[in-house]
PDB file of C-alpha atoms in Angstrom:
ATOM      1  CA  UNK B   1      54.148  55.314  37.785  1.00 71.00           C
ATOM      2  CA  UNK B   2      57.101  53.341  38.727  1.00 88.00           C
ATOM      3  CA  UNK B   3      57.995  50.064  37.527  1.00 88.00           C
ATOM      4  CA  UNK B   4      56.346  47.760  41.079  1.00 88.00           C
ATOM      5  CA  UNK B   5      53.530  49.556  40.484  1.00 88.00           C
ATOM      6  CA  UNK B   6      52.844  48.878  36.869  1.00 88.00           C
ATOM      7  CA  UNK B   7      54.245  45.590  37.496  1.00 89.00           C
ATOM      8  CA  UNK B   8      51.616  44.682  40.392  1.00 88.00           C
ATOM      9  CA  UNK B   9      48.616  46.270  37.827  1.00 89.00           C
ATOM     10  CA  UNK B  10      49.882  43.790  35.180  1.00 92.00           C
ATOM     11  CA  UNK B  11      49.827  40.898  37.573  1.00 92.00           C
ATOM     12  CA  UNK B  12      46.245  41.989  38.614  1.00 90.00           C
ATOM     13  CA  UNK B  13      44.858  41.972  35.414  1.00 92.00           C
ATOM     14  CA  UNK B  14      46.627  38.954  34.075  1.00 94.00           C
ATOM     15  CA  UNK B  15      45.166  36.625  36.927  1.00 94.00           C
ATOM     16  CA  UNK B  16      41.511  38.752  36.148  1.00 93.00           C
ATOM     17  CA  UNK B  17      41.919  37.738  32.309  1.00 95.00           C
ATOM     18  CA  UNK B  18      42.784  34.170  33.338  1.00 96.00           C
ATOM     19  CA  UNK B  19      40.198  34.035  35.773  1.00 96.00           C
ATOM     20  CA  UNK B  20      37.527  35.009  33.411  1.00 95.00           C
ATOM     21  CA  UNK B  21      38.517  33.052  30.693  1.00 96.00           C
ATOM     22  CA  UNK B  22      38.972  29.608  32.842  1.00 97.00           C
ATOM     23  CA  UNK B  23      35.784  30.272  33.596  1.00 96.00           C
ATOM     24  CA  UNK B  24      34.031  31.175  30.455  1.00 96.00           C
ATOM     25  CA  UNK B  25      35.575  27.804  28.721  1.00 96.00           C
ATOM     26  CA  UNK B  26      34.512  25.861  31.684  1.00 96.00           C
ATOM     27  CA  UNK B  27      30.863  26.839  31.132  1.00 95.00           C
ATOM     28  CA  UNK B  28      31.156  26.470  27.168  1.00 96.00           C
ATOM     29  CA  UNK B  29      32.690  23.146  27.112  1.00 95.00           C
ATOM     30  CA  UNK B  30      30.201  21.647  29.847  1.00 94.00           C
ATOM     31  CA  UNK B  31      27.057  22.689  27.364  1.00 93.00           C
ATOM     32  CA  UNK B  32      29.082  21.574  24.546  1.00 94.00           C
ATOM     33  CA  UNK B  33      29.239  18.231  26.121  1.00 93.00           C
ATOM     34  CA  UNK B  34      26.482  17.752  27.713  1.00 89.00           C
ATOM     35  CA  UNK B  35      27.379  15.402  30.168  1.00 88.00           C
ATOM     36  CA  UNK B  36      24.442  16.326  32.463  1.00 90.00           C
ATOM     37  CA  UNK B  37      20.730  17.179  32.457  1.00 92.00           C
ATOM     38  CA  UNK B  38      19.621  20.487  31.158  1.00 89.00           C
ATOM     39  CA  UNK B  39      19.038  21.638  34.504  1.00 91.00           C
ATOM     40  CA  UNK B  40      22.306  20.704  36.154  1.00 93.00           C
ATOM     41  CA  UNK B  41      23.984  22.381  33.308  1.00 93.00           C
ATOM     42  CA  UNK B  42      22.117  25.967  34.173  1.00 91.00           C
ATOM     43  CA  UNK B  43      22.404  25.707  37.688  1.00 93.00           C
ATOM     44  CA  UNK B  44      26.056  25.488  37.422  1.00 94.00           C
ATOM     45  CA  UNK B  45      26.328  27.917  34.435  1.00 94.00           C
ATOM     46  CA  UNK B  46      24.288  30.607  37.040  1.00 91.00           C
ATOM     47  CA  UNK B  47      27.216  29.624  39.653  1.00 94.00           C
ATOM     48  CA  UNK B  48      29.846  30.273  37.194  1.00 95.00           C
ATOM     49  CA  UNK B  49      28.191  33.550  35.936  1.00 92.00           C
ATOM     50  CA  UNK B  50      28.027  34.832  39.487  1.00 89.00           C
ATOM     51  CA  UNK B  51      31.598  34.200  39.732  1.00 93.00           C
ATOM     52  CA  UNK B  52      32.520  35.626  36.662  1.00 93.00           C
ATOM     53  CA  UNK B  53      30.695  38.875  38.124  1.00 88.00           C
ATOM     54  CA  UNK B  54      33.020  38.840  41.219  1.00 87.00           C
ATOM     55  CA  UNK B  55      36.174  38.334  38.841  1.00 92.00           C
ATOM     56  CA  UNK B  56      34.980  41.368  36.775  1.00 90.00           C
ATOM     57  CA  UNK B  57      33.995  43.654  39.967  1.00 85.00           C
ATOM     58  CA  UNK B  58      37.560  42.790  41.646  1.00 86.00           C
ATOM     59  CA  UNK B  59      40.048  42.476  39.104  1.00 90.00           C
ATOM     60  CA  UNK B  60      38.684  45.124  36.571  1.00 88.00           C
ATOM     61  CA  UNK B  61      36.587  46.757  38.150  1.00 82.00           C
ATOM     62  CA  UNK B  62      38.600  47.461  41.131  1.00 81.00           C
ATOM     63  CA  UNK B  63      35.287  47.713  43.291  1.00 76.00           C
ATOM     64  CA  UNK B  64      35.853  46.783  47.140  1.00 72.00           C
ATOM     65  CA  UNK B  65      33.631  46.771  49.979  1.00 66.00           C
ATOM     66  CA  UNK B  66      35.286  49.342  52.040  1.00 69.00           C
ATOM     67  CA  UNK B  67      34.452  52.889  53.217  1.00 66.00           C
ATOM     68  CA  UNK B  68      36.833  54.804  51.543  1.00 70.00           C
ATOM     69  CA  UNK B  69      34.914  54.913  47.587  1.00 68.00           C
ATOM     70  CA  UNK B  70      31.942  53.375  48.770  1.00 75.00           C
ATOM     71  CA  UNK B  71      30.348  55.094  46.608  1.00 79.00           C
ATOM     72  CA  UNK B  72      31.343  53.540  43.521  1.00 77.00           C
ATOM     73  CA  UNK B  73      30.086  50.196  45.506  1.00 78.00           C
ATOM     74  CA  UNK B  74      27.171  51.856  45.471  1.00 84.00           C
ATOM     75  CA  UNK B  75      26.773  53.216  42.654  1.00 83.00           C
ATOM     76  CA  UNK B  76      27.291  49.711  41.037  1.00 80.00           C
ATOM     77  CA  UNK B  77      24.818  47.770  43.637  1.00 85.00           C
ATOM     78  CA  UNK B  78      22.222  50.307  42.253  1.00 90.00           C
ATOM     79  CA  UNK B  79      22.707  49.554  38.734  1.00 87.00           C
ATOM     80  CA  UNK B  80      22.378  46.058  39.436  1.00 87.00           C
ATOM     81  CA  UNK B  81      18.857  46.656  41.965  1.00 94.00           C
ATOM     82  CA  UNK B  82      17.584  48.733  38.794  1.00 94.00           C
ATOM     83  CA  UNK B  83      18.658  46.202  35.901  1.00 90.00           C
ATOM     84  CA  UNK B  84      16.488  43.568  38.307  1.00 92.00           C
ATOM     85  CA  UNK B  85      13.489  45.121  38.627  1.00 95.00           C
ATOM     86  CA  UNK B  86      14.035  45.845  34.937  1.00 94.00           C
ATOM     87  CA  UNK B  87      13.917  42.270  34.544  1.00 91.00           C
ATOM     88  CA  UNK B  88      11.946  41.044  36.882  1.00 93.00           C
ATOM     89  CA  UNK B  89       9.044  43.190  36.419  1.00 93.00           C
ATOM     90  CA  UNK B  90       9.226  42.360  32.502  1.00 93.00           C
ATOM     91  CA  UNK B  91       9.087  39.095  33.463  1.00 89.00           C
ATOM     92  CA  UNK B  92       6.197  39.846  35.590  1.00 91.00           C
ATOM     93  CA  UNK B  93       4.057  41.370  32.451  1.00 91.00           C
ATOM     94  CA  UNK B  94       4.964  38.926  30.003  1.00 87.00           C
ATOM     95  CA  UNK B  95       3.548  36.185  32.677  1.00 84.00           C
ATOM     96  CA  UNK B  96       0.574  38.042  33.918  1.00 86.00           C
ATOM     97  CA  UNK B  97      -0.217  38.787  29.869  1.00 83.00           C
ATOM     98  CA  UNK B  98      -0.089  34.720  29.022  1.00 77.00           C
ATOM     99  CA  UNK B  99      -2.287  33.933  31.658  1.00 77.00           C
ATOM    100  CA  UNK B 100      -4.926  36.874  31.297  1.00 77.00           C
ATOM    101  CA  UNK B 101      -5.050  35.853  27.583  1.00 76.00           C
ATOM    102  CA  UNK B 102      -5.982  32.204  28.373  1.00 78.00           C
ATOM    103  CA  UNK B 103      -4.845  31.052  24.637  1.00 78.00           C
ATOM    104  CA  UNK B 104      -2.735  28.343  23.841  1.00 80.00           C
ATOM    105  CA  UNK B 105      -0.151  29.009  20.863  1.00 80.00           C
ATOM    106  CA  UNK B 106      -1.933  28.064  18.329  1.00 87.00           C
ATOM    107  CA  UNK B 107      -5.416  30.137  19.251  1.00 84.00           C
ATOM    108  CA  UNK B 108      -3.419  33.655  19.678  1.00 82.00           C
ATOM    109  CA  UNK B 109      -1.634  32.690  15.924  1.00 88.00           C
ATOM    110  CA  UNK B 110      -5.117  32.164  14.467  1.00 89.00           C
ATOM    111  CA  UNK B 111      -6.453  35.420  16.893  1.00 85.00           C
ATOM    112  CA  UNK B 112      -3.649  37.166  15.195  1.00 85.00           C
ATOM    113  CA  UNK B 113      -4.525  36.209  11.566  1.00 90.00           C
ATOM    114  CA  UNK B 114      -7.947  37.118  12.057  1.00 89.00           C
ATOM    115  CA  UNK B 115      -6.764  40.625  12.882  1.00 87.00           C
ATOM    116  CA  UNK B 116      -4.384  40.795  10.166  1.00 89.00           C
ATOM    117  CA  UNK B 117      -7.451  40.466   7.855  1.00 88.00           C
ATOM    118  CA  UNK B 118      -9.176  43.336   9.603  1.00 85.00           C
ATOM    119  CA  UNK B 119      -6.209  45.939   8.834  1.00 75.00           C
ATOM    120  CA  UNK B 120      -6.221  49.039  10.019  1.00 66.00           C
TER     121      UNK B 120
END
């Protein structure tokens, strides 16, 4: 590798590292300071994490949306469709099991005691 090549790489990943940074200490010193409601402060933390995705994909990464490779584009845009219905359909369960059970916290804890006294 000759030395403009190496020195373009070096540039690429220096203004990725910044990037990313910048924008983690944005996000930590807005909840450290809590300057706005709790839900102003996750909406723009979910903005900021979305753009700290696009720093990772293009400066690390190296993933572009072009035909030539596409299949590492695709091969990441399937990771990410698995990891959300991963998520989402946990989500699902966990929601669909609190509202089947009909309990409030304190009637599943006592539910759970009575078990425990059961044993096996």
């Amino acid at each position: 590798m000759d030395r403009k090549a190496f020195l373009k790489k070096q540039r690429v990943y220096t203004v990725g590292y910044f990037l990313a940074a910048i924008l983690t200490l944005f996000v930590y010193s807005m909840v450290m300071a809590q300057f706005w409601t709790a839900t102003t402060i996750a909406a723009v933390a979910l903005v900021a994490a979305i753009a700290q995705l696009a720093v990772q994909t293009k400066f690390f990464l190296h993933l572009k949306f072009r035909v030539r490779g596409a299949w590492k584009l695709y091969s990441y845009l399937f990771t990410w469709l698995m990891l959300a219905i991963v998520v989402v359909g946990s989500l699902w369960v966990m929601m669909n099991l609190n509202y089947n059970m009909h309990m409030s916290p304190h009637q599943m804890l006592e539910r759970i005691e009575k078990e425990n006294k059961k044993g096996f």
